[in-house]
PDB file of C-alpha atoms in Angstrom:
ATOM      1  CA  MET A   1      46.431   3.605 -15.181  1.00 45.00           C
ATOM      2  CA  THR A   2      44.313   5.370 -17.961  1.00 45.00           C
ATOM      3  CA  SER A   3      41.525   7.428 -17.546  1.00 45.00           C
ATOM      4  CA  ALA A   4      38.433   7.691 -20.200  1.00 45.00           C
ATOM      5  CA  SER A   5      38.380  10.870 -21.954  1.00 44.00           C
ATOM      6  CA  PRO A   6      35.061  12.018 -23.146  1.00 46.00           C
ATOM      7  CA  SER A   7      34.164  11.663 -26.636  1.00 42.00           C
ATOM      8  CA  PRO A   8      34.049  14.572 -29.073  1.00 43.00           C
ATOM      9  CA  GLY A   9      31.011  16.904 -28.344  1.00 43.00           C
ATOM     10  CA  GLY A  10      31.134  16.244 -24.370  1.00 43.00           C
ATOM     11  CA  VAL A  11      29.295  13.028 -24.615  1.00 41.00           C
ATOM     12  CA  ARG A  12      30.204  10.496 -22.158  1.00 42.00           C
ATOM     13  CA  PRO A  13      30.763   6.907 -23.396  1.00 41.00           C
ATOM     14  CA  ALA A  14      28.051   4.413 -22.039  1.00 42.00           C
ATOM     15  CA  THR A  15      29.346   2.637 -19.109  1.00 42.00           C
ATOM     16  CA  GLY A  16      26.761  -0.058 -18.971  1.00 43.00           C
ATOM     17  CA  GLU A  17      24.860   1.604 -15.963  1.00 43.00           C
ATOM     18  CA  ARG A  18      21.455   3.075 -16.192  1.00 48.00           C
ATOM     19  CA  ASP A  19      22.435   7.094 -16.077  1.00 49.00           C
ATOM     20  CA  ALA A  20      20.172   8.781 -13.481  1.00 48.00           C
ATOM     21  CA  PRO A  21      18.062  11.565 -14.997  1.00 50.00           C
ATOM     22  CA  PRO A  22      19.252  15.251 -14.317  1.00 52.00           C
ATOM     23  CA  GLU A  23      17.632  16.550 -10.906  1.00 63.00           C
ATOM     24  CA  SER A  24      15.442  19.184 -11.606  1.00 76.00           C
ATOM     25  CA  ALA A  25      13.530  21.734  -9.048  1.00 79.00           C
ATOM     26  CA  LEU A  26      10.396  19.617  -9.978  1.00 78.00           C
ATOM     27  CA  ARG A  27      11.935  16.251  -8.699  1.00 81.00           C
ATOM     28  CA  ARG A  28      13.425  17.997  -5.804  1.00 84.00           C
ATOM     29  CA  GLY A  29      10.294  19.304  -4.672  1.00 85.00           C
ATOM     30  CA  LEU A  30       8.615  15.900  -5.211  1.00 85.00           C
ATOM     31  CA  GLY A  31      11.240  14.417  -2.965  1.00 87.00           C
ATOM     32  CA  VAL A  32      10.474  16.775  -0.096  1.00 90.00           C
ATOM     33  CA  VAL A  33       6.758  15.963  -0.368  1.00 91.00           C
ATOM     34  CA  LEU A  34       7.349  12.140  -0.513  1.00 92.00           C
ATOM     35  CA  ALA A  35       9.717  12.622   2.368  1.00 92.00           C
ATOM     36  CA  SER A  36       7.239  14.645   4.566  1.00 92.00           C
ATOM     37  CA  LEU A  37       4.394  12.296   3.774  1.00 93.00           C
ATOM     38  CA  ASN A  38       6.544   9.199   4.703  1.00 93.00           C
ATOM     39  CA  ASN A  39       7.848  11.153   7.908  1.00 94.00           C
ATOM     40  CA  LEU A  40       4.425  11.815   8.887  1.00 95.00           C
ATOM     41  CA  GLY A  41       3.359   8.283   8.457  1.00 94.00           C
ATOM     42  CA  THR A  42       6.148   7.258  10.638  1.00 94.00           C
ATOM     43  CA  ILE A  43       5.262   9.677  13.536  1.00 96.00           C
ATOM     44  CA  TRP A  44       1.385   8.710  13.138  1.00 95.00           C
ATOM     45  CA  ILE A  45       2.855   4.948  13.612  1.00 95.00           C
ATOM     46  CA  MET A  46       4.795   6.127  16.774  1.00 95.00           C
ATOM     47  CA  GLY A  47       1.809   7.994  18.318  1.00 94.00           C
ATOM     48  CA  LEU A  48      -0.702   5.134  17.429  1.00 94.00           C
ATOM     49  CA  MET A  49       1.985   2.812  19.530  1.00 94.00           C
ATOM     50  CA  LEU A  50       1.826   4.987  22.397  1.00 95.00           C
ATOM     51  CA  LEU A  51      -2.049   5.364  22.335  1.00 93.00           C
ATOM     52  CA  VAL A  52      -2.172   1.425  22.390  1.00 93.00           C
ATOM     53  CA  CYS A  53       0.079   1.068  25.105  1.00 93.00           C
ATOM     54  CA  ALA A  54      -1.732   3.664  27.143  1.00 92.00           C
ATOM     55  CA  ASP A  55      -5.013   1.951  26.487  1.00 90.00           C
ATOM     56  CA  VAL A  56      -3.580  -1.309  27.552  1.00 92.00           C
ATOM     57  CA  VAL A  57      -1.926   0.016  30.776  1.00 92.00           C
ATOM     58  CA  GLY A  58      -5.215   2.065  31.431  1.00 89.00           C
ATOM     59  CA  ARG A  59      -7.492  -0.996  31.036  1.00 87.00           C
ATOM     60  CA  SER A  60      -5.618  -3.622  32.722  1.00 86.00           C
ATOM     61  CA  GLY A  61      -3.955  -1.693  35.492  1.00 83.00           C
ATOM     62  CA  PHE A  62      -6.448   0.885  36.268  1.00 85.00           C
ATOM     63  CA  ASN A  63      -9.528  -0.297  34.558  1.00 81.00           C
ATOM     64  CA  ARG A  64      -9.907   2.824  32.723  1.00 86.00           C
ATOM     65  CA  PRO A  65      -9.829   2.230  29.026  1.00 84.00           C
ATOM     66  CA  ILE A  66      -9.193   5.094  26.543  1.00 84.00           C
ATOM     67  CA  ASP A  67     -12.416   5.732  24.607  1.00 84.00           C
ATOM     68  CA  GLY A  68     -12.153   5.420  20.637  1.00 84.00           C
ATOM     69  CA  VAL A  69      -8.702   3.640  20.660  1.00 87.00           C
ATOM     70  CA  SER A  70     -10.292   0.777  18.087  1.00 86.00           C
ATOM     71  CA  GLU A  71     -11.777   3.467  16.044  1.00 86.00           C
ATOM     72  CA  ILE A  72      -8.582   5.457  15.916  1.00 89.00           C
ATOM     73  CA  ALA A  73      -6.424   2.264  15.073  1.00 91.00           C
ATOM     74  CA  ALA A  74      -8.815   1.400  12.164  1.00 88.00           C
ATOM     75  CA  PHE A  75      -8.684   4.802  10.629  1.00 89.00           C
ATOM     76  CA  SER A  76      -4.922   5.126  11.381  1.00 92.00           C
ATOM     77  CA  VAL A  77      -4.048   1.852   9.266  1.00 93.00           C
ATOM     78  CA  VAL A  78      -5.555   3.582   6.253  1.00 93.00           C
ATOM     79  CA  GLY A  79      -4.031   6.788   6.686  1.00 94.00           C
ATOM     80  CA  ILE A  80      -0.659   5.419   7.413  1.00 95.00           C
ATOM     81  CA  VAL A  81      -0.590   3.227   4.149  1.00 95.00           C
ATOM     82  CA  PHE A  82      -1.597   6.082   2.088  1.00 96.00           C
ATOM     83  CA  LEU A  83       0.936   8.586   3.651  1.00 95.00           C
ATOM     84  CA  GLN A  84       3.613   6.067   2.943  1.00 94.00           C
ATOM     85  CA  ALA A  85       2.825   4.322  -0.393  1.00 94.00           C
ATOM     86  CA  ALA A  86       4.414   7.109  -2.601  1.00 93.00           C
ATOM     87  CA  ALA A  87       7.684   6.645  -0.973  1.00 92.00           C
ATOM     88  CA  THR A  88       7.560   3.020  -1.068  1.00 90.00           C
ATOM     89  CA  VAL A  89       6.842   3.310  -4.954  1.00 90.00           C
ATOM     90  CA  HIS A  90       9.683   5.690  -5.122  1.00 89.00           C
ATOM     91  CA  SER A  91      12.342   3.882  -3.387  1.00 85.00           C
ATOM     92  CA  GLY A  92      11.429   0.518  -5.384  1.00 78.00           C
ATOM     93  CA  ARG A  93      10.095  -1.049  -2.158  1.00 74.00           C
ATOM     94  CA  MET A  94       6.692  -2.206  -3.523  1.00 72.00           C
ATOM     95  CA  THR A  95       6.144  -5.641  -3.736  1.00 66.00           C
ATOM     96  CA  GLN A  96       6.780  -6.826  -7.308  1.00 66.00           C
ATOM     97  CA  SER A  97       7.770  -9.885  -9.279  1.00 67.00           C
ATOM     98  CA  THR A  98      10.669  -9.291 -11.593  1.00 67.00           C
ATOM     99  CA  MET A  99      11.254 -12.852 -12.808  1.00 66.00           C
ATOM    100  CA  MET A 100       9.866 -12.110 -16.397  1.00 66.00           C
ATOM    101  CA  LEU A 101      11.446  -8.721 -16.457  1.00 65.00           C
ATOM    102  CA  ASP A 102      14.839 -10.395 -15.634  1.00 67.00           C
ATOM    103  CA  TRP A 103      14.423 -12.659 -18.338  1.00 69.00           C
ATOM    104  CA  VAL A 104      13.445 -10.429 -20.927  1.00 67.00           C
ATOM    105  CA  ALA A 105      16.275  -8.090 -19.731  1.00 65.00           C
ATOM    106  CA  GLN A 106      18.772 -10.894 -20.732  1.00 67.00           C
ATOM    107  CA  ARG A 107      17.477 -10.482 -24.381  1.00 70.00           C
ATOM    108  CA  SER A 108      16.648  -6.802 -24.581  1.00 66.00           C
ATOM    109  CA  GLY A 109      17.255  -4.219 -22.043  1.00 64.00           C
ATOM    110  CA  ARG A 110      15.334  -1.744 -24.106  1.00 75.00           C
ATOM    111  CA  ILE A 111      11.905  -4.138 -24.147  1.00 75.00           C
ATOM    112  CA  ARG A 112      12.463  -4.587 -20.434  1.00 75.00           C
ATOM    113  CA  ASN A 113      12.376  -0.861 -19.993  1.00 75.00           C
ATOM    114  CA  LEU A 114       9.132  -0.598 -21.931  1.00 80.00           C
ATOM    115  CA  ILE A 115       7.410  -3.335 -20.313  1.00 78.00           C
ATOM    116  CA  GLU A 116       8.347  -1.995 -16.678  1.00 80.00           C
ATOM    117  CA  ALA A 117       7.117   1.573 -17.851  1.00 83.00           C
ATOM    118  CA  GLY A 118       3.957  -0.198 -18.982  1.00 86.00           C
ATOM    119  CA  TYR A 119       3.480  -1.525 -15.608  1.00 87.00           C
ATOM    120  CA  MET A 120       4.246   2.077 -13.957  1.00 89.00           C
ATOM    121  CA  LEU A 121       1.455   3.409 -15.994  1.00 93.00           C
ATOM    122  CA  ILE A 122      -1.100   0.796 -14.960  1.00 92.00           C
ATOM    123  CA  GLY A 123      -0.153   1.621 -11.423  1.00 92.00           C
ATOM    124  CA  ALA A 124      -0.711   5.313 -12.082  1.00 95.00           C
ATOM    125  CA  ALA A 125      -4.042   4.383 -13.607  1.00 96.00           C
ATOM    126  CA  MET A 126      -5.193   2.339 -10.526  1.00 95.00           C
ATOM    127  CA  PHE A 127      -4.309   5.158  -8.104  1.00 96.00           C
ATOM    128  CA  ALA A 128      -5.944   7.736 -10.422  1.00 97.00           C
ATOM    129  CA  LEU A 129      -9.136   5.606 -10.015  1.00 97.00           C
ATOM    130  CA  ILE A 130      -8.846   5.679  -6.335  1.00 96.00           C
ATOM    131  CA  VAL A 131      -8.614   9.353  -6.508  1.00 96.00           C
ATOM    132  CA  ARG A 132     -11.439   9.678  -8.560  1.00 96.00           C
ATOM    133  CA  ALA A 133     -13.500   7.408  -6.471  1.00 96.00           C
ATOM    134  CA  THR A 134     -12.614   9.028  -3.111  1.00 95.00           C
ATOM    135  CA  TRP A 135     -13.007  12.729  -4.202  1.00 96.00           C
ATOM    136  CA  PRO A 136     -16.776  12.699  -4.062  1.00 95.00           C
ATOM    137  CA  LEU A 137     -16.804  10.915  -0.882  1.00 94.00           C
ATOM    138  CA  LEU A 138     -14.389  13.691   0.389  1.00 94.00           C
ATOM    139  CA  GLN A 139     -16.701  16.443  -0.562  1.00 94.00           C
ATOM    140  CA  ARG A 140     -19.828  14.556   0.716  1.00 94.00           C
ATOM    141  CA  SER A 141     -18.287  13.889   4.133  1.00 92.00           C
ATOM    142  CA  ILE A 142     -17.320  17.793   4.416  1.00 93.00           C
ATOM    143  CA  GLU A 143     -20.727  18.799   3.330  1.00 92.00           C
ATOM    144  CA  ARG A 144     -22.785  16.376   5.680  1.00 91.00           C
ATOM    145  CA  GLN A 145     -20.351  16.647   8.360  1.00 90.00           C
ATOM    146  CA  GLU A 146     -20.060  12.770   8.456  1.00 88.00           C
ATOM    147  CA  PHE A 147     -18.401  10.969  11.229  1.00 86.00           C
ATOM    148  CA  PHE A 148     -17.195   7.650  12.452  1.00 83.00           C
ATOM    149  CA  GLY A 149     -17.746   5.926  15.946  1.00 77.00           C
ATOM    150  CA  VAL A 150     -20.309   5.741  18.643  1.00 77.00           C
ATOM    151  CA  PRO A 151     -22.458   8.921  19.304  1.00 80.00           C
ATOM    152  CA  GLY A 152     -21.955   9.816  22.968  1.00 77.00           C
ATOM    153  CA  LEU A 153     -18.836   7.881  23.441  1.00 78.00           C
ATOM    154  CA  PHE A 154     -16.331   8.627  20.822  1.00 81.00           C
ATOM    155  CA  THR A 155     -16.726  10.159  17.474  1.00 83.00           C
ATOM    156  CA  MET A 156     -14.397  11.542  14.837  1.00 87.00           C
ATOM    157  CA  PRO A 157     -14.818  13.098  11.336  1.00 90.00           C
ATOM    158  CA  THR A 158     -14.317  10.963   8.411  1.00 90.00           C
ATOM    159  CA  TRP A 159     -13.009  13.760   5.961  1.00 93.00           C
ATOM    160  CA  PRO A 160      -9.639  13.929   7.248  1.00 93.00           C
ATOM    161  CA  ILE A 161      -9.021  10.191   6.313  1.00 93.00           C
ATOM    162  CA  ARG A 162     -10.572  10.680   2.809  1.00 94.00           C
ATOM    163  CA  LEU A 163      -8.392  13.822   2.382  1.00 96.00           C
ATOM    164  CA  ILE A 164      -5.230  11.900   3.125  1.00 96.00           C
ATOM    165  CA  MET A 165      -6.301   9.036   0.764  1.00 96.00           C
ATOM    166  CA  VAL A 166      -6.606  11.547  -2.014  1.00 96.00           C
ATOM    167  CA  ILE A 167      -3.303  13.211  -1.417  1.00 95.00           C
ATOM    168  CA  GLY A 168      -1.310  10.156  -0.957  1.00 95.00           C
ATOM    169  CA  SER A 169      -3.019   8.613  -3.976  1.00 96.00           C
ATOM    170  CA  THR A 170      -2.069  11.604  -6.082  1.00 95.00           C
ATOM    171  CA  ALA A 171       1.500  11.245  -4.940  1.00 95.00           C
ATOM    172  CA  VAL A 172       1.593   7.663  -5.933  1.00 95.00           C
ATOM    173  CA  VAL A 173       0.440   8.740  -9.455  1.00 95.00           C
ATOM    174  CA  LEU A 174       2.773  11.383  -9.778  1.00 93.00           C
ATOM    175  CA  VAL A 175       5.790   8.738  -8.677  1.00 93.00           C
ATOM    176  CA  TYR A 176       4.625   6.180 -11.321  1.00 93.00           C
ATOM    177  CA  LEU A 177       4.469   8.917 -13.907  1.00 93.00           C
ATOM    178  CA  VAL A 178       7.985   9.922 -13.023  1.00 91.00           C
ATOM    179  CA  LYS A 179       9.470   6.525 -13.109  1.00 88.00           C
ATOM    180  CA  ALA A 180       7.724   5.351 -16.286  1.00 89.00           C
ATOM    181  CA  LEU A 181       9.202   8.589 -17.897  1.00 87.00           C
ATOM    182  CA  ASP A 182      12.531   7.872 -16.462  1.00 83.00           C
ATOM    183  CA  LEU A 183      12.620   4.387 -17.921  1.00 81.00           C
ATOM    184  CA  VAL A 184      11.582   5.598 -21.430  1.00 84.00           C
ATOM    185  CA  LEU A 185      14.178   8.527 -21.316  1.00 81.00           C
ATOM    186  CA  ALA A 186      16.824   6.077 -20.073  1.00 74.00           C
ATOM    187  CA  ARG A 187      16.067   3.877 -22.948  1.00 53.00           C
ATOM    188  CA  SER A 188      16.217   6.803 -25.375  1.00 50.00           C
ATOM    189  CA  HIS A 189      19.441   7.922 -23.904  1.00 47.00           C
ATOM    190  CA  ALA A 190      21.291   4.801 -24.121  1.00 47.00           C
ATOM    191  CA  HIS A 191      20.195   4.623 -27.616  1.00 46.00           C
ATOM    192  CA  ASN A 192      21.553   8.137 -28.360  1.00 43.00           C
ATOM    193  CA  VAL A 193      24.694   7.673 -26.610  1.00 41.00           C
ATOM    194  CA  ARG A 194      25.547   4.382 -28.612  1.00 45.00           C
ATOM    195  CA  ASP A 195      24.420   6.166 -31.940  1.00 41.00           C
TER     196      ASP A 195
END
């Protein structure tokens, strides 16, 4: 049984697997933020489920529905999506079609990485546009104290959900940029190792 010894200069031979980029404090911090947003979204889902169940029991069992459940549910869907979107992108669970990428990878892994990095940059640009469009709405909703719902029955301010959209979209932009950088660096690293 033989073990591969490192080449002179301490550079490990290429193993055919994409080497993971070194873990940095910035990456660890981003991971903590993503996990926190994702966990908050999960807790929100559980709370929404309990609220809907309580409304159903109150409505059918006691003829006492909970005011504002439909409004809360409508806002919750948006909030949960934006809280969990960045973690979804980070874990590679965002819906995508890899048929073309797999075809390109059979011919050139380098070109595949560049194309996928391009996709990541397009994703970052799209979510950056969401941040840009939502920021003025957030400012306006705070300044004008905008609310959603039926006055006298149930109302809630609109700024928290818009703030969540800004935070969640910003996190997605950062994740896409990091993933694009990883793809480019993985290509460069593999090229340097072969040299």
